[in-house]
Short mmCIF file of C-alpha atoms in Angstrom, two decimals:
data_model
loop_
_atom_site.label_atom_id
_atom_site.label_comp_id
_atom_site.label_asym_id
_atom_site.label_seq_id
_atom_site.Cartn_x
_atom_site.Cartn_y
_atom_site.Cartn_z
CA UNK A 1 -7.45 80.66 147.37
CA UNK A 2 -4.64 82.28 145.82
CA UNK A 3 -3.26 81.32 142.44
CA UNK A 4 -0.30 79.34 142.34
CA UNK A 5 1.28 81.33 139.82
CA UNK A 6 4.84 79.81 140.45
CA UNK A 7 4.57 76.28 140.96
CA UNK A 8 7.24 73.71 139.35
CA UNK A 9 9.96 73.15 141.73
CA UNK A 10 9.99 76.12 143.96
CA UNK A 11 6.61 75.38 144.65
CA UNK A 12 5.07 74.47 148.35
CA UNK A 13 5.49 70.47 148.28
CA UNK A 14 3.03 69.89 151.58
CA UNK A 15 -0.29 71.49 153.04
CA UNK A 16 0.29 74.04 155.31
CA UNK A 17 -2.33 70.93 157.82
CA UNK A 18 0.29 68.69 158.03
CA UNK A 19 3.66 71.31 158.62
CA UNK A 20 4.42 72.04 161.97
CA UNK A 21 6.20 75.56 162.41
CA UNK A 22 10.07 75.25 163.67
CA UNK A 23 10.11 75.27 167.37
CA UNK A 24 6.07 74.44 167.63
CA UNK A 25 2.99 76.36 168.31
CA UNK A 26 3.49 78.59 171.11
CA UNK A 27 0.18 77.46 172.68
CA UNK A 28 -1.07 77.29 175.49
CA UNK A 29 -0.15 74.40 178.12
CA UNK A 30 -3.10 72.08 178.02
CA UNK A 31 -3.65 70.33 181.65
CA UNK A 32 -6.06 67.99 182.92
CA UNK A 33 -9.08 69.08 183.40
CA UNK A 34 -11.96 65.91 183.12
CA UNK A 35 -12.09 62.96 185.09
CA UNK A 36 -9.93 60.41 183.68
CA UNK A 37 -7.47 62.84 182.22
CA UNK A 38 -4.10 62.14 183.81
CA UNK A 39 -0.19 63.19 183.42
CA UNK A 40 2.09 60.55 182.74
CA UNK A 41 5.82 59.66 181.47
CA UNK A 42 7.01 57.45 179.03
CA UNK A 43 9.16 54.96 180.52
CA UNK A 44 9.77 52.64 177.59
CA UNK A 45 8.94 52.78 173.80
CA UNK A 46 7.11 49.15 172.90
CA UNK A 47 6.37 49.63 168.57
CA UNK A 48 3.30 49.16 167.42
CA UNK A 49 1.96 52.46 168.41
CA UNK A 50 2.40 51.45 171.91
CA UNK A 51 4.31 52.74 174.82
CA UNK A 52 4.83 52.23 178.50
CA UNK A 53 3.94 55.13 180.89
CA UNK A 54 4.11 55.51 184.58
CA UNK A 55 0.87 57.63 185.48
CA UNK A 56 0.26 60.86 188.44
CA UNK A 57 -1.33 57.77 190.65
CA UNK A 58 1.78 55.61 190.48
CA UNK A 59 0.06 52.84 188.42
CA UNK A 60 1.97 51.55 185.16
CA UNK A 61 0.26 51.46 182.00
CA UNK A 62 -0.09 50.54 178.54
CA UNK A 63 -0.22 54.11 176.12
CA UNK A 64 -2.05 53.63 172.88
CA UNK A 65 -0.90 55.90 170.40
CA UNK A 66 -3.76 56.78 167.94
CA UNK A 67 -2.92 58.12 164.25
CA UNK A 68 -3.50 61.67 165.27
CA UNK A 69 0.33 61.42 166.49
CA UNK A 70 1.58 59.15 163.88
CA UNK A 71 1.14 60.80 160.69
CA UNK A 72 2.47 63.88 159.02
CA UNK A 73 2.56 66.15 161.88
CA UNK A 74 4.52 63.84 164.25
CA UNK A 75 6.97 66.33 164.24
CA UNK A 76 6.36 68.50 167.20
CA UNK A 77 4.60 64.89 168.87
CA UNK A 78 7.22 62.96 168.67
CA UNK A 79 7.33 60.17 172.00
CA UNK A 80 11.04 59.81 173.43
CA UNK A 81 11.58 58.27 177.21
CA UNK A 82 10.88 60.62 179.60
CA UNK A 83 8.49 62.60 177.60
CA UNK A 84 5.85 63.80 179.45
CA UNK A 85 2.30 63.52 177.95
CA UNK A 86 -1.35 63.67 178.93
CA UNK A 87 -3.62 60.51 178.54
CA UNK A 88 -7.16 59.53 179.12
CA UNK A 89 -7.79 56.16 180.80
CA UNK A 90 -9.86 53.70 178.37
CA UNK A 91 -11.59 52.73 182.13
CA UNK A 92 -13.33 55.98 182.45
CA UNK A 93 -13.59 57.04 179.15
CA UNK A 94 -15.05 53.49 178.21
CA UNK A 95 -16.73 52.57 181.57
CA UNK A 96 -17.48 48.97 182.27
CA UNK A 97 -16.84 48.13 178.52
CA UNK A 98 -13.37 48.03 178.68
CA UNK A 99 -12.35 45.38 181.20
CA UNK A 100 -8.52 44.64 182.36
CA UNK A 101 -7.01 41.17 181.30
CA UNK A 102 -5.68 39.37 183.82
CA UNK A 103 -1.66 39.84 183.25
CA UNK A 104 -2.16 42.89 181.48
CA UNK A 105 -2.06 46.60 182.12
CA UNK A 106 -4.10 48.60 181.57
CA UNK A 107 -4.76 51.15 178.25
CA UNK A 108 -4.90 54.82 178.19
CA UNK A 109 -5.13 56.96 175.21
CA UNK A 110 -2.55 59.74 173.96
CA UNK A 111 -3.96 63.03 173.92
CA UNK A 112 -1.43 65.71 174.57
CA UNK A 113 2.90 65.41 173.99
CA UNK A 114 4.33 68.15 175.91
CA UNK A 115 7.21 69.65 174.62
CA UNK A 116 10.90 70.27 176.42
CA UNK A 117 9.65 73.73 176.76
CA UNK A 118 6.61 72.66 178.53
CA UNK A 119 7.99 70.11 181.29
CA UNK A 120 9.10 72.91 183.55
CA UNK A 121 5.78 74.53 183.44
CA UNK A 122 4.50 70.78 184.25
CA UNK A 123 6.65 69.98 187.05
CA UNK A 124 5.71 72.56 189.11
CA UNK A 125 2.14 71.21 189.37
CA UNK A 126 1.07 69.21 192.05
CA UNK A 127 0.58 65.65 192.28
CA UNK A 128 3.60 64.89 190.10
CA UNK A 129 5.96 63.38 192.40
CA UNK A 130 4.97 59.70 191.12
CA UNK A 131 6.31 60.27 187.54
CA UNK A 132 9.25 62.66 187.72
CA UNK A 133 13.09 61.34 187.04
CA UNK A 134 15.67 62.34 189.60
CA UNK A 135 16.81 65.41 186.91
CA UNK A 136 13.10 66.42 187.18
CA UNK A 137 12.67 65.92 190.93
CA UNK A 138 16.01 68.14 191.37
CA UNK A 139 14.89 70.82 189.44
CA UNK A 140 11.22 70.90 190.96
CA UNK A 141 12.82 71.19 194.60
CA UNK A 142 15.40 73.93 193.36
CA UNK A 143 11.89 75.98 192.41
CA UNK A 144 10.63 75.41 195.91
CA UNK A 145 13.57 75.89 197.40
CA UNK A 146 14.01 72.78 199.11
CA UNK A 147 16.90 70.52 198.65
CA UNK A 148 16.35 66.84 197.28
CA UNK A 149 18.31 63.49 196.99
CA UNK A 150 18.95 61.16 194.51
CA UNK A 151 17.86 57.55 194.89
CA UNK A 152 21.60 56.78 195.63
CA UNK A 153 21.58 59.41 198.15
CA UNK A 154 19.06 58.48 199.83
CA UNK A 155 19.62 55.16 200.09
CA UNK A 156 23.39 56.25 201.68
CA UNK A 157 21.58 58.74 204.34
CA UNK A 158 19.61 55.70 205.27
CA UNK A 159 22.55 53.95 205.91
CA UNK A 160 23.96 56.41 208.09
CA UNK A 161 20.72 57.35 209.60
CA UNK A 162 21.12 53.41 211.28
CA UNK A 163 24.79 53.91 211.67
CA UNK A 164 23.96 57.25 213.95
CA UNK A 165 20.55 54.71 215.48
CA UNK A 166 23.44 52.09 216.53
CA UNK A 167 25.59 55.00 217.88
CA UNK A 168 22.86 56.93 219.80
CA UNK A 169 21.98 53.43 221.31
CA UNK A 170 25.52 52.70 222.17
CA UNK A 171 25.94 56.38 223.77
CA UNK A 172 23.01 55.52 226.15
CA UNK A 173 24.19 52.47 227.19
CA UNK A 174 27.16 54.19 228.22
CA UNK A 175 25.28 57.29 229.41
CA UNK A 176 23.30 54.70 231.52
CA UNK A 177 26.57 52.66 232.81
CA UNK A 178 27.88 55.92 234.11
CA UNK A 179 24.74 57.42 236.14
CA UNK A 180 24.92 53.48 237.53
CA UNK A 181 28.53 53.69 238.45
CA UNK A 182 27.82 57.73 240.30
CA UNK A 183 25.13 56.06 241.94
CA UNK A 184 27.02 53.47 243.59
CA UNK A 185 30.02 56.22 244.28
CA UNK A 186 27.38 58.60 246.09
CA UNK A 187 26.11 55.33 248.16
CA UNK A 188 29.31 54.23 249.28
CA UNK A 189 30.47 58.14 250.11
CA UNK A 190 27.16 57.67 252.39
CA UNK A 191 28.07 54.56 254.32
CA UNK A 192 31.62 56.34 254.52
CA UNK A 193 30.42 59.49 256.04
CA UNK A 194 27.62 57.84 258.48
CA UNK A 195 31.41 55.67 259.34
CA UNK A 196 32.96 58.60 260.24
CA UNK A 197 30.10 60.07 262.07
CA UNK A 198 29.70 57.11 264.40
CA UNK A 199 33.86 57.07 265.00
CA UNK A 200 33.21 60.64 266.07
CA UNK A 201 30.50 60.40 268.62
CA UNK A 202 31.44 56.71 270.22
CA UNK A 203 35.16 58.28 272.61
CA UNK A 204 36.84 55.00 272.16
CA UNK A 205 39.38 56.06 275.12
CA UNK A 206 36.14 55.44 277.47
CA UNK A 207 35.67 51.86 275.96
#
């Protein structure tokens, strides 16, 4: 160890252990790799060292946040909405000694808090539709190259989706009143030709 030969007030004040570095460890992206490792978002702060998350399977849950991500180095961990963050189910991880209460959700552990940086690595990982935002579903179709809605746009090109249902049903009730009405036209051209067929061959001068 190397002497402090300084110290006093210009000295280091905290362990190098509990300091993150400014901007966080460039490390690598951690992903889920053993059964009952899942990606989640956190959809609503509760206190207590609890959060809400909505999880990769669409299933709501209760986050427990262990002291690992509470203490001095909660600095590059710190849990916003929307952060994205890796958890382990208590179900798996546990087995049959950790049993839901009826009313409740259920529990998964905090094990990774991805940073800003990270999210657009995440989002472009499969199986994520479930827990992006809109802002994250936007930018993960721009990657692809596809083009996405909003829930508000969505919900208006379902309404005109059944505005163009009515119309299309409308047009082919017309479409259907018109090939009745040639129909008829082409009939009664018929009787009015066979009409002037049988004027032609009866010579009414010999009646």
């Amino acid at each position: 160890m190397v002497k402090n030969k300084k110290g006093g007030s210009s000295h280091k004040k905290m362990a190098r252990k509990n300091v993150a570095p400014k901007g966080g460890y460039n490390k690598k992206l951690r992903k889920a790799v053993v059964e009952g490792e899942m990606y989640a978002r956190v959809t609503a702060m509760l206190g207590g060292g609890h959060a809400r998350i909505i999880c990769a399977d669409g299933v709501e849950r209760t986050l427990v946040i262990r002291g690992k991500f509470r203490g001095r180095n909660k600095r590059d961990n710190t849990l916003k909405l929307n952060t994205f963050v890796l958890v382990g189910l208590q179900s798996v991880s546990f087995g049959a000694v950790i049993q839901k209460r009826k009313g409740k959700l259920e529990k998964a552990d905090l094990l990774e808090v991805y940073r800003e940086g990270q999210k657009e690595e995440l989002i472009k990982l499969p199986g994520l539709e479930k827990i992006l935002d809109d802002e994250s579903k936007i930018k993960q179709q721009e990657d692809l190259g596809f083009d996405v809605m909003t829930a508000s746009e969505t919900f208006m090109e379902e309404v005109i989706s059944e505005e163009d249902k009515s119309r299309l049903k409308h047009n082919r009730k017309i479409e259907k009143e018109r090939k009745k009405m040639a129909k008829k036209v082409v009939e009664q051209d018929k009787v009015e030709e066979k009409k002037i067929e049988f004027d032609m061959e009866v010579d009414w001068d010999d009646i």
